[in-house]
Amino acid sequence: PEVAALFISPDFYSLSTCRDLLFHVQEHRFSVSQLAESIADLGLEFLGFELSGAAWRLYRDRFPGDPDGLDFANWAMFEQENPGYFGSMYRIWLRHQG
């Protein structure tokens, strides 16, 4: 990440999360599209992202046709338009379909 973005990340201000943010030995970055592909490959059901109320309001205002927030294409657009909402990590709910 850009240096300036580090200072607004809540992960920067705790020793354990800062260590993970800056010095993780095996860091993987996933786009929303890559998450969708991985979830499908694993046979899991996407139940949604865990977000703040403000983020949900912004999402629902932008995508009123997806009130449950389950459309990955919409989330990919949302992330491009609002990169700060996924600044630290994705928090998602999944369910095994078996």
PDB file of C-alpha atoms in Angstrom:
ATOM      1  CA  PRO A   1       0.000   0.000   0.000  1.00  0.00           C
ATOM      2  CA  GLU A   2       0.983   3.616  -0.384  1.00  0.00           C
ATOM      3  CA  VAL A   3       2.780   5.049   2.637  1.00  0.00           C
ATOM      4  CA  ALA A   4       0.105   7.701   3.340  1.00  0.00           C
ATOM      5  CA  ALA A   5      -2.580   5.006   3.396  1.00  0.00           C
ATOM      6  CA  LEU A   6      -0.752   3.219   6.215  1.00  0.00           C
ATOM      7  CA  PHE A   7      -1.371   6.074   8.635  1.00  0.00           C
ATOM      8  CA  ILE A   8      -5.151   5.945   8.186  1.00  0.00           C
ATOM      9  CA  SER A   9      -5.308   2.179   8.607  1.00  0.00           C
ATOM     10  CA  PRO A  10      -6.420   1.062  12.056  1.00  0.00           C
ATOM     11  CA  ASP A  11      -3.991  -1.865  11.625  1.00  0.00           C
ATOM     12  CA  PHE A  12      -1.055   0.565  11.837  1.00  0.00           C
ATOM     13  CA  TYR A  13      -1.726   1.440  15.480  1.00  0.00           C
ATOM     14  CA  SER A  14      -1.513  -1.966  17.152  1.00  0.00           C
ATOM     15  CA  LEU A  15       1.693  -3.964  17.363  1.00  0.00           C
ATOM     16  CA  SER A  16       0.250  -7.299  16.245  1.00  0.00           C
ATOM     17  CA  THR A  17      -1.848  -5.890  13.391  1.00  0.00           C
ATOM     18  CA  CYS A  18       0.970  -3.564  12.273  1.00  0.00           C
ATOM     19  CA  ARG A  19       3.324  -6.536  12.166  1.00  0.00           C
ATOM     20  CA  ASP A  20       0.806  -8.375  10.000  1.00  0.00           C
ATOM     21  CA  LEU A  21       0.193  -5.306   7.828  1.00  0.00           C
ATOM     22  CA  LEU A  22       3.843  -4.529   7.112  1.00  0.00           C
ATOM     23  CA  PHE A  23       5.915  -7.640   7.721  1.00  0.00           C
ATOM     24  CA  HIS A  24       3.768 -10.658   6.955  1.00  0.00           C
ATOM     25  CA  VAL A  25       5.984 -13.332   5.389  1.00  0.00           C
ATOM     26  CA  GLN A  26       3.351 -14.578   2.972  1.00  0.00           C
ATOM     27  CA  GLU A  27       0.953 -11.819   1.985  1.00  0.00           C
ATOM     28  CA  HIS A  28      -1.714 -12.481  -0.627  1.00  0.00           C
ATOM     29  CA  ARG A  29      -3.885  -9.760  -2.103  1.00  0.00           C
ATOM     30  CA  PHE A  30      -7.255 -10.712  -3.510  1.00  0.00           C
ATOM     31  CA  SER A  31      -9.601  -8.657  -5.637  1.00  0.00           C
ATOM     32  CA  VAL A  32     -13.340  -9.108  -5.247  1.00  0.00           C
ATOM     33  CA  SER A  33     -13.319 -11.087  -8.505  1.00  0.00           C
ATOM     34  CA  GLN A  34     -10.626 -13.422  -7.176  1.00  0.00           C
ATOM     35  CA  LEU A  35     -12.601 -13.915  -3.969  1.00  0.00           C
ATOM     36  CA  ALA A  36     -15.703 -14.811  -5.975  1.00  0.00           C
ATOM     37  CA  GLU A  37     -13.729 -17.348  -8.004  1.00  0.00           C
ATOM     38  CA  SER A  38     -12.152 -18.916  -4.907  1.00  0.00           C
ATOM     39  CA  ILE A  39     -15.493 -19.153  -3.118  1.00  0.00           C
ATOM     40  CA  ALA A  40     -17.049 -20.874  -6.130  1.00  0.00           C
ATOM     41  CA  ASP A  41     -14.062 -23.232  -6.526  1.00  0.00           C
ATOM     42  CA  LEU A  42     -14.395 -24.268  -2.876  1.00  0.00           C
ATOM     43  CA  GLY A  43     -18.117 -24.949  -3.241  1.00  0.00           C
ATOM     44  CA  LEU A  44     -19.043 -22.347  -0.641  1.00  0.00           C
ATOM     45  CA  GLU A  45     -22.046 -20.042  -0.550  1.00  0.00           C
ATOM     46  CA  PHE A  46     -21.368 -16.328  -0.172  1.00  0.00           C
ATOM     47  CA  LEU A  47     -23.588 -14.861   2.549  1.00  0.00           C
ATOM     48  CA  GLY A  48     -22.188 -11.334   2.454  1.00  0.00           C
ATOM     49  CA  PHE A  49     -19.542  -8.910   3.596  1.00  0.00           C
ATOM     50  CA  GLU A  50     -19.333  -7.615   7.140  1.00  0.00           C
ATOM     51  CA  LEU A  51     -19.269  -3.811   6.857  1.00  0.00           C
ATOM     52  CA  SER A  52     -20.070  -0.716   8.837  1.00  0.00           C
ATOM     53  CA  GLY A  53     -23.535   0.809   8.589  1.00  0.00           C
ATOM     54  CA  ALA A  54     -22.145   3.713   6.565  1.00  0.00           C
ATOM     55  CA  ALA A  55     -20.626   1.355   4.008  1.00  0.00           C
ATOM     56  CA  TRP A  56     -23.897  -0.564   3.706  1.00  0.00           C
ATOM     57  CA  ARG A  57     -25.856   2.643   3.149  1.00  0.00           C
ATOM     58  CA  LEU A  58     -23.414   3.739   0.473  1.00  0.00           C
ATOM     59  CA  TYR A  59     -23.572   0.331  -1.220  1.00  0.00           C
ATOM     60  CA  ARG A  60     -27.360   0.147  -1.145  1.00  0.00           C
ATOM     61  CA  ASP A  61     -27.696   3.692  -2.465  1.00  0.00           C
ATOM     62  CA  ARG A  62     -25.356   2.806  -5.334  1.00  0.00           C
ATOM     63  CA  PHE A  63     -26.891  -0.633  -6.028  1.00  0.00           C
ATOM     64  CA  PRO A  64     -30.559  -0.573  -4.952  1.00  0.00           C
ATOM     65  CA  GLY A  65     -31.260  -3.716  -6.988  1.00  0.00           C
ATOM     66  CA  ASP A  66     -28.991  -5.760  -4.695  1.00  0.00           C
ATOM     67  CA  PRO A  67     -30.301  -5.063  -1.162  1.00  0.00           C
ATOM     68  CA  ASP A  68     -28.630  -8.183   0.286  1.00  0.00           C
ATOM     69  CA  GLY A  69     -25.233  -7.274  -1.199  1.00  0.00           C
ATOM     70  CA  LEU A  70     -24.568 -10.615  -2.884  1.00  0.00           C
ATOM     71  CA  ASP A  71     -23.555  -9.473  -6.383  1.00  0.00           C
ATOM     72  CA  PHE A  72     -19.776  -9.710  -6.750  1.00  0.00           C
ATOM     73  CA  ALA A  73     -19.764  -7.559  -9.908  1.00  0.00           C
ATOM     74  CA  ASN A  74     -21.360  -4.752  -7.894  1.00  0.00           C
ATOM     75  CA  TRP A  75     -18.834  -5.208  -5.107  1.00  0.00           C
ATOM     76  CA  ALA A  76     -15.963  -5.011  -7.593  1.00  0.00           C
ATOM     77  CA  MET A  77     -17.318  -1.658  -8.814  1.00  0.00           C
ATOM     78  CA  PHE A  78     -17.920  -0.515  -5.229  1.00  0.00           C
ATOM     79  CA  GLU A  79     -14.333  -1.342  -4.291  1.00  0.00           C
ATOM     80  CA  GLN A  80     -12.963   0.600  -7.266  1.00  0.00           C
ATOM     81  CA  GLU A  81     -15.106   3.599  -6.379  1.00  0.00           C
ATOM     82  CA  ASN A  82     -14.454   3.353  -2.601  1.00  0.00           C
ATOM     83  CA  PRO A  83     -11.063   1.690  -2.021  1.00  0.00           C
ATOM     84  CA  GLY A  84     -10.902   2.737   1.633  1.00  0.00           C
ATOM     85  CA  TYR A  85     -13.733   0.440   2.700  1.00  0.00           C
ATOM     86  CA  PHE A  86     -11.586  -2.635   2.153  1.00  0.00           C
ATOM     87  CA  GLY A  87      -8.353  -0.999   3.265  1.00  0.00           C
ATOM     88  CA  SER A  88      -7.424  -3.568   5.871  1.00  0.00           C
ATOM     89  CA  MET A  89      -9.089  -6.812   4.829  1.00  0.00           C
ATOM     90  CA  TYR A  90     -12.283  -8.406   3.655  1.00  0.00           C
ATOM     91  CA  ARG A  91     -14.574  -9.809   6.313  1.00  0.00           C
ATOM     92  CA  ILE A  92     -16.980 -12.240   4.715  1.00  0.00           C
ATOM     93  CA  TRP A  93     -19.575 -14.762   5.743  1.00  0.00           C
ATOM     94  CA  LEU A  94     -19.641 -18.108   3.938  1.00  0.00           C
ATOM     95  CA  ARG A  95     -21.535 -21.356   4.263  1.00  0.00           C
ATOM     96  CA  HIS A  96     -20.718 -24.844   3.102  1.00  0.00           C
ATOM     97  CA  GLN A  97     -23.326 -25.969   0.590  1.00  0.00           C
ATOM     98  CA  GLY A  98     -23.030 -29.673   1.359  1.00  0.00           C
TER      99      GLY A  98
END
